[in-house]
Coordinates of C-alpha atoms in Angstrom, one line a residue:
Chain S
X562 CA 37.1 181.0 -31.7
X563 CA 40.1 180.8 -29.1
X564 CA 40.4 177.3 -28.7
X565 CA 40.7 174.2 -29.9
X566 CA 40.8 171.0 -27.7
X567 CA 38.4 167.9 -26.9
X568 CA 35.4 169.6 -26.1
X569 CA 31.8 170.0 -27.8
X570 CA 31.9 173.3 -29.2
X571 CA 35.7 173.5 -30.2
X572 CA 34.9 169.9 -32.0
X573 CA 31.8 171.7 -33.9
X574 CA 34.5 174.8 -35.0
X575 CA 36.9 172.0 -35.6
X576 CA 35.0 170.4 -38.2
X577 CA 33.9 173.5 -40.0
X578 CA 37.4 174.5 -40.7
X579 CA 39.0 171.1 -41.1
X580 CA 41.0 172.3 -44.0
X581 CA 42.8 175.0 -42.4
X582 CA 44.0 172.4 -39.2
X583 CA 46.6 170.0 -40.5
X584 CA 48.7 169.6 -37.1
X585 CA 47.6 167.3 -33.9
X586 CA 49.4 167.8 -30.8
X587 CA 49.2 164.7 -28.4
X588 CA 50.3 164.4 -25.1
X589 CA 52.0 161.0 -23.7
X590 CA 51.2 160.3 -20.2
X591 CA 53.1 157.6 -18.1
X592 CA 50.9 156.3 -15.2
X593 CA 52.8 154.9 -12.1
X594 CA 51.2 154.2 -8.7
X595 CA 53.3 153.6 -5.3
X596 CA 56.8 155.6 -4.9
X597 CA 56.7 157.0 -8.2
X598 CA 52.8 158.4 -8.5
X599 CA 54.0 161.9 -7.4
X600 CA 56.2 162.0 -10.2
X601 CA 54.1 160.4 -12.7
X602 CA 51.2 163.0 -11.4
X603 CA 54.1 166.3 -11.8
X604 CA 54.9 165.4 -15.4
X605 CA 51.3 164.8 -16.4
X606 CA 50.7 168.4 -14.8
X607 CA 53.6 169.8 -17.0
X608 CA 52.8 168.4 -20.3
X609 CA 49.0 169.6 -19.3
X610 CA 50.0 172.9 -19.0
X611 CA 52.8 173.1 -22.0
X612 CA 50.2 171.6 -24.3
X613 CA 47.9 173.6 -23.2
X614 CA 49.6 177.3 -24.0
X615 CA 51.0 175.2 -27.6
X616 CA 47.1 174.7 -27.8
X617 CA 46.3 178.8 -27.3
X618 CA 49.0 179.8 -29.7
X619 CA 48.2 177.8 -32.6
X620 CA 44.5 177.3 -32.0
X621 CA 43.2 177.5 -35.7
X622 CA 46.1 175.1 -37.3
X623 CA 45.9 172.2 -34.4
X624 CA 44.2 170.9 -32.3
X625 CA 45.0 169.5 -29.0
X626 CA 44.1 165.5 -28.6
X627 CA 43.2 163.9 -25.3
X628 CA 46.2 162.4 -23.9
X629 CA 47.7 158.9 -24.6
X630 CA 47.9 157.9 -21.6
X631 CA 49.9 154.1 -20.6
X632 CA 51.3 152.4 -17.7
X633 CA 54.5 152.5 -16.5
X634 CA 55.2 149.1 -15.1
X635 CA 54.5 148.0 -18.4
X636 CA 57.4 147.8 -21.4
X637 CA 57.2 150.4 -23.5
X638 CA 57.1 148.7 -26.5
X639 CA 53.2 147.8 -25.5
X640 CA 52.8 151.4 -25.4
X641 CA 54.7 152.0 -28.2
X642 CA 52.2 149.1 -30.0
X643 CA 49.0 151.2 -29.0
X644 CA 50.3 154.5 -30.1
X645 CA 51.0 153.0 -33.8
X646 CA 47.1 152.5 -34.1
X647 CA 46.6 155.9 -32.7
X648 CA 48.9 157.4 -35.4
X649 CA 47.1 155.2 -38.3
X650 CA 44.1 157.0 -37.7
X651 CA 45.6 160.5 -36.9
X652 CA 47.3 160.5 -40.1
X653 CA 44.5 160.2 -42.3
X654 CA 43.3 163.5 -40.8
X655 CA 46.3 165.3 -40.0
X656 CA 49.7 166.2 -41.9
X657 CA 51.7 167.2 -38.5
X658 CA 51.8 164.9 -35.5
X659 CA 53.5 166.2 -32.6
X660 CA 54.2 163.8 -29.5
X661 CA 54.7 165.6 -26.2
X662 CA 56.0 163.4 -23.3
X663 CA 58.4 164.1 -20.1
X664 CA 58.9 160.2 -20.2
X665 CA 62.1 159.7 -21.4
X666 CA 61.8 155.9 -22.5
X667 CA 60.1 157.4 -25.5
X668 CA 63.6 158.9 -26.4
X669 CA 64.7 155.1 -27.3
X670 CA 62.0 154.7 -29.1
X671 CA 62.2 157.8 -31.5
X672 CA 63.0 156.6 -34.8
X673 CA 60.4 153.7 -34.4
X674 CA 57.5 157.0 -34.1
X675 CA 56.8 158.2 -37.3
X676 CA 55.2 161.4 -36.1
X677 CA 57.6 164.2 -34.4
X678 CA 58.6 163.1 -30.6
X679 CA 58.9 166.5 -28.0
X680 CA 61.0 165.2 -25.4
X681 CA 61.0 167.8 -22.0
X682 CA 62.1 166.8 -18.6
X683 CA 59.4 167.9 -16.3
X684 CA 60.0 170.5 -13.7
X685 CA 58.1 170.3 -10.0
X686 CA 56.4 173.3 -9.9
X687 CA 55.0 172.5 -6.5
X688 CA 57.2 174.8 -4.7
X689 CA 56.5 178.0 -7.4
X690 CA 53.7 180.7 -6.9
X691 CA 51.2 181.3 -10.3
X692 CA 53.9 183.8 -11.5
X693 CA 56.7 181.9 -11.5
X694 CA 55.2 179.0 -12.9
X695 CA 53.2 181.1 -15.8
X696 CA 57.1 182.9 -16.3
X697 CA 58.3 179.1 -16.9
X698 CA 55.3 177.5 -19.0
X699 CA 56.1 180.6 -21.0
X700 CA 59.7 180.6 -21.8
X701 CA 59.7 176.4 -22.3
X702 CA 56.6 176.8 -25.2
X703 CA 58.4 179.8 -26.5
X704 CA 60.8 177.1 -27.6
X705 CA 58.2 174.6 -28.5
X706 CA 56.8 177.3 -31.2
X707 CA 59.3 177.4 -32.6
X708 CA 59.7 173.1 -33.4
X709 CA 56.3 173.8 -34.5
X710 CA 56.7 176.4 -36.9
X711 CA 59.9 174.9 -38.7
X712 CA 57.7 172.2 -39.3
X713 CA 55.1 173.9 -41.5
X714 CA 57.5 176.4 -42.8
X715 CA 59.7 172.8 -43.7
X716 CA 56.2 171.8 -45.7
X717 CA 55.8 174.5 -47.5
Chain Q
X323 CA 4.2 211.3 36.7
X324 CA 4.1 213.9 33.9
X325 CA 1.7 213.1 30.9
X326 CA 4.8 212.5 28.4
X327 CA 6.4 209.7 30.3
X328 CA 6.1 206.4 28.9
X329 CA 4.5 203.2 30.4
X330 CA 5.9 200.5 30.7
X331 CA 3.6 198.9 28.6
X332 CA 4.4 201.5 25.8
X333 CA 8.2 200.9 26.1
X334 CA 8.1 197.0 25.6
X335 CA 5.9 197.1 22.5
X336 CA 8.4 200.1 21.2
X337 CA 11.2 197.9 22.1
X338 CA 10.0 194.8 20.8
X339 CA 8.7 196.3 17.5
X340 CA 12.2 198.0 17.3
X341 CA 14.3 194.6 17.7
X342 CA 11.6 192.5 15.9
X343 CA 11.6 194.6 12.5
X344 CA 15.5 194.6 13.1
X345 CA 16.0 191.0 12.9
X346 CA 12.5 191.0 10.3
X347 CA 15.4 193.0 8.1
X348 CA 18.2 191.0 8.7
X349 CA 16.4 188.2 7.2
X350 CA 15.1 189.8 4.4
X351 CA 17.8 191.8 3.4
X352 CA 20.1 188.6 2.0
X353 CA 16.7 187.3 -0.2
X354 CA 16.1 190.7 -1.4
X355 CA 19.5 191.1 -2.4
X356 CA 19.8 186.9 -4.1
X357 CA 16.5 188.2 -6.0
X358 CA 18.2 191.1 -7.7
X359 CA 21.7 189.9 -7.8
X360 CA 21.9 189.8 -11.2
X361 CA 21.1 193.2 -11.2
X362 CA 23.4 194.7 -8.9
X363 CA 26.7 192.6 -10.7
X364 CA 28.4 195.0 -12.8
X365 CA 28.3 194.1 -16.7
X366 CA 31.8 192.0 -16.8
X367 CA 32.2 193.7 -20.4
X368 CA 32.3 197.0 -18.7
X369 CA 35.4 195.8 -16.5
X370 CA 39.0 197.0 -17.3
X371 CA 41.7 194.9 -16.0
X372 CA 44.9 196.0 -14.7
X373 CA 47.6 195.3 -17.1
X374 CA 51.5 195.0 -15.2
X375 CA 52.7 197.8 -17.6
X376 CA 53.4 201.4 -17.1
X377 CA 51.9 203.6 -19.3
X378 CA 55.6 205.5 -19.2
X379 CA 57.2 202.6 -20.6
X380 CA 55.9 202.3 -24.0
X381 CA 57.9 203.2 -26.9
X382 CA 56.1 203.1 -30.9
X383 CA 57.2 199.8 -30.5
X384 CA 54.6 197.1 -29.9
X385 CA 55.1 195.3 -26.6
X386 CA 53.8 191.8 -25.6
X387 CA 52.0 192.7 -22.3
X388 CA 50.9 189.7 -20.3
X389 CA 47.9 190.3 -17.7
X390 CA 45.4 188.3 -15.6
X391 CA 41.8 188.0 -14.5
X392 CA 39.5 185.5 -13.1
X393 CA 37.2 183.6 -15.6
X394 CA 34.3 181.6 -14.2
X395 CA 33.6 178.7 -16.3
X396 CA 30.3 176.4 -15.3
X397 CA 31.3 176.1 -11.6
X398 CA 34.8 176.5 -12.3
X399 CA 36.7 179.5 -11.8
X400 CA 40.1 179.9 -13.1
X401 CA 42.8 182.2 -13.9
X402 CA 43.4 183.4 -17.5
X403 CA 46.3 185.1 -19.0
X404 CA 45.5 187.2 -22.2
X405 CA 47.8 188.9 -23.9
X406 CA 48.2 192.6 -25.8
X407 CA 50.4 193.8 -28.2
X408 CA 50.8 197.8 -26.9
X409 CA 52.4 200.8 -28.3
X410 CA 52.2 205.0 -28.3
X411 CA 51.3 205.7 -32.0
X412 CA 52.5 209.3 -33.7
X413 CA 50.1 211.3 -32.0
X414 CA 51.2 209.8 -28.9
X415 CA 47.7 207.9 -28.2
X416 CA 48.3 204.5 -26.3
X417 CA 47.0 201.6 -29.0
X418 CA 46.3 197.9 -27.1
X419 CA 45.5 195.4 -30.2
X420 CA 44.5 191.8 -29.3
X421 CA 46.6 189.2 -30.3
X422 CA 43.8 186.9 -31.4
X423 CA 44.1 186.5 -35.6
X424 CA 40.5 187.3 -37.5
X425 CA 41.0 184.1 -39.4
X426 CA 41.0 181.3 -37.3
X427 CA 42.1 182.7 -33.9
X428 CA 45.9 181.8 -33.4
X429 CA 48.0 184.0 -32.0
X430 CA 50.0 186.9 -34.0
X431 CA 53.9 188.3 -33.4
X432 CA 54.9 191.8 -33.8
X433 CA 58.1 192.0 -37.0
X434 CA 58.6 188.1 -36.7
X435 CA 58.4 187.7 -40.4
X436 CA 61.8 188.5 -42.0
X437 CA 59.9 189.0 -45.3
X438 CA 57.7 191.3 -44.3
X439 CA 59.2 193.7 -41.4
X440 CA 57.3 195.9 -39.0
X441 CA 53.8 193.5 -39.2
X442 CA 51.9 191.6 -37.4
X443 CA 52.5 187.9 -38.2
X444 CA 50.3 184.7 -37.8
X445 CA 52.7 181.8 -38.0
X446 CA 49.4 179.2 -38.8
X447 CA 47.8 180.3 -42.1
X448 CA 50.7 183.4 -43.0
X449 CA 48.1 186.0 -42.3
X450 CA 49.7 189.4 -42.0
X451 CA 48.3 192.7 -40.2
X452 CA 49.9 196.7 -40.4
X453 CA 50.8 198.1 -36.8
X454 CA 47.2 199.5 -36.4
X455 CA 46.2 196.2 -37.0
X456 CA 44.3 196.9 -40.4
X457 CA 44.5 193.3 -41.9
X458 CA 47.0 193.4 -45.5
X459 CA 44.6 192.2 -48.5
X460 CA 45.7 189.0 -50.3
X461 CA 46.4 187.2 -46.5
X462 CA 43.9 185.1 -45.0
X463 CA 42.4 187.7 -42.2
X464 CA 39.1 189.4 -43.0
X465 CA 38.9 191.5 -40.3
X466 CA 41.5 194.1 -38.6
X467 CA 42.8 192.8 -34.9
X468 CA 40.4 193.3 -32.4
X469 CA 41.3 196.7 -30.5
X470 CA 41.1 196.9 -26.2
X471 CA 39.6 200.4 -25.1
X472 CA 42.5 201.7 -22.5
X473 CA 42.2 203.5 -19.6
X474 CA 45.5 204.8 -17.5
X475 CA 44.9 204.7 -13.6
X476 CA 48.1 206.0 -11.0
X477 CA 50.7 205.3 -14.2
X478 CA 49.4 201.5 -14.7
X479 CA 47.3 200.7 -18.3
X480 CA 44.0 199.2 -17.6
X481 CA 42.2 197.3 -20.8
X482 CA 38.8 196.7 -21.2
X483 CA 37.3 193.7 -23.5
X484 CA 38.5 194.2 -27.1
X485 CA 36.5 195.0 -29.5
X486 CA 36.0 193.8 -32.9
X487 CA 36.6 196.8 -35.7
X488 CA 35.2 196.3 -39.4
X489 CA 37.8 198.6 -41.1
X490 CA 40.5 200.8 -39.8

């Protein structure tokens, strides 16, 4: 077993060791259209990829959730509204629930979340070659493991 | 006209049959080769990958070595990044241990638990492994880390798909 995300098998190995995975990571994506669909597409590609390597580091305590995903032109406290009924039902599952988002209207809404909010401003990696971008993924989860290991070492 | 020339007749049909069975081949030769493709790939277990460090470099320290190969998936092919922890041991033999944790598959860190120095550490259930990778009874690993065969070509280390080990 090497990973753990929304997909047939890693749901089967998911279920057989349910005990030993008490942390959800979920990623928040905003949806715009018009001028600001490039961006909107950049940060969804960011958080893929963070969430992603979080994903291959822990696999065996989490489990990566399909994003939330929500739209933009929307207030945020619709959003904020939906993600509540996602939590209700994470929570019964899962001790740890980790937010990752590069929307920063989320950053208002902090204390109102009651799992743990990841705030990251996404970086356009359009312009950087595999290495470059791998180098960067790399150093930013680096610093993710880290909020994630407190945590369970916090819980202890 | 000596008796060895060649007619004319005799030349076409050598010509023809020449160029005929030429082309006859060159459409042939790709079926014959789709029919036995499978046999003619070579065993992608067999494979070693070059890894970016120099065999020169390593110390009895373990190093994090980063390295890349292609990984087909269904229809789609993608890059993947693996990972091995590397070090010279006493005898000076080159060691490659998968990062990959024999209880539930996180990933381990070389000496990141202050309690326990000079280990490998899995931050997700507390399992703990010795530098050969022999997994430390009472932690939650069964099995010692997988180990990658290694091969050294013009200074670089190459490493092949890591095996699993039952005791060390």
């Amino acid at each position: 077993m090497h990973e753990m995300k929304w997909i047939p098998e890693d749901i089967e190995t998911y279920l057989n060791v349910k005990e030993y995975v008490d942390t959800v990571v979920v990623p928040l994506y905003g949806i715009s259209m018009d001028k600001e669909m490039k961006q909107s597409a950049e940060a969804a590609e960011f958080i893929t990829l963070l969430t992603t390597r979080i994903e291959r580091q822990f696999t065996g305590r989490l489990i990566l959730f399909p994003p939330f995903t929500y739209l933009k032109k929307d207030p945020i406290e619709k959003a904020l509204a939906d993600l509540f009924e996602w939590h209700n039902v994470l929570k019964a599952d899962f001790k740890h629930i980790f937010y990752l988002t590069s929307d920063s209207d989320w950053r208002l809404k902090e204390d109102m979340l009651q799992g743990t909010l990841i705030w990251l401003p996404s970086i356009p990696l359009k312009s950087m070659n595999d290495s470059q971008k791998f180098e960067l993924i790399d150093n930013q989860s680096q610093q993710l493991f880290s909020i994630l290991t407190d945590k369970w070492i916090e819980s202890e | 006209m000596g008796k060895n020339n060649v007619t004319r007749r005799q030349f076409l049909s050598y010509t023809l049959t020449g160029v005929g069975g030429f082309m006859a081949a060159g459409m042939l030769m790709p079926m014959l080769r789709f029919a036995v493709d499978p046999v003619l790939k070579a065993d992608a277990g067999g494979e070693f990958i070059q890894t970016p460090k120099k065999a020169s470099e390593l110390t009895s320290e373990p190093t994090r070595v980063d390295f890349t190969y292609k990984q087909k998936d269904a229809w789609y092919e993608s890059d993947v990044t693996s990972t091995a922890w590397i070090y010279k041991d006493d005898n000076g033999k080159i060691v490659a241990l998968s990062p990959i944790c024999k209880h539930l598959g996180c990933t381990v860190n070389w000496n990141t638990d202050k309690a326990h120095p000079n280990q490998f550490f899995c931050p997700c259930h507390f399992g703990r492994y010795e530098k050969n990778g022999k997994n430390i009874p009472g932690t939650p690993p069964p099995q010692p880390l997988d180990l990658y065969p290694v091969q050294v070509k013009n200074g670089y280390i190459y490493l092949g798909k890591a095996q699993p080990r039952t005791h060390v």
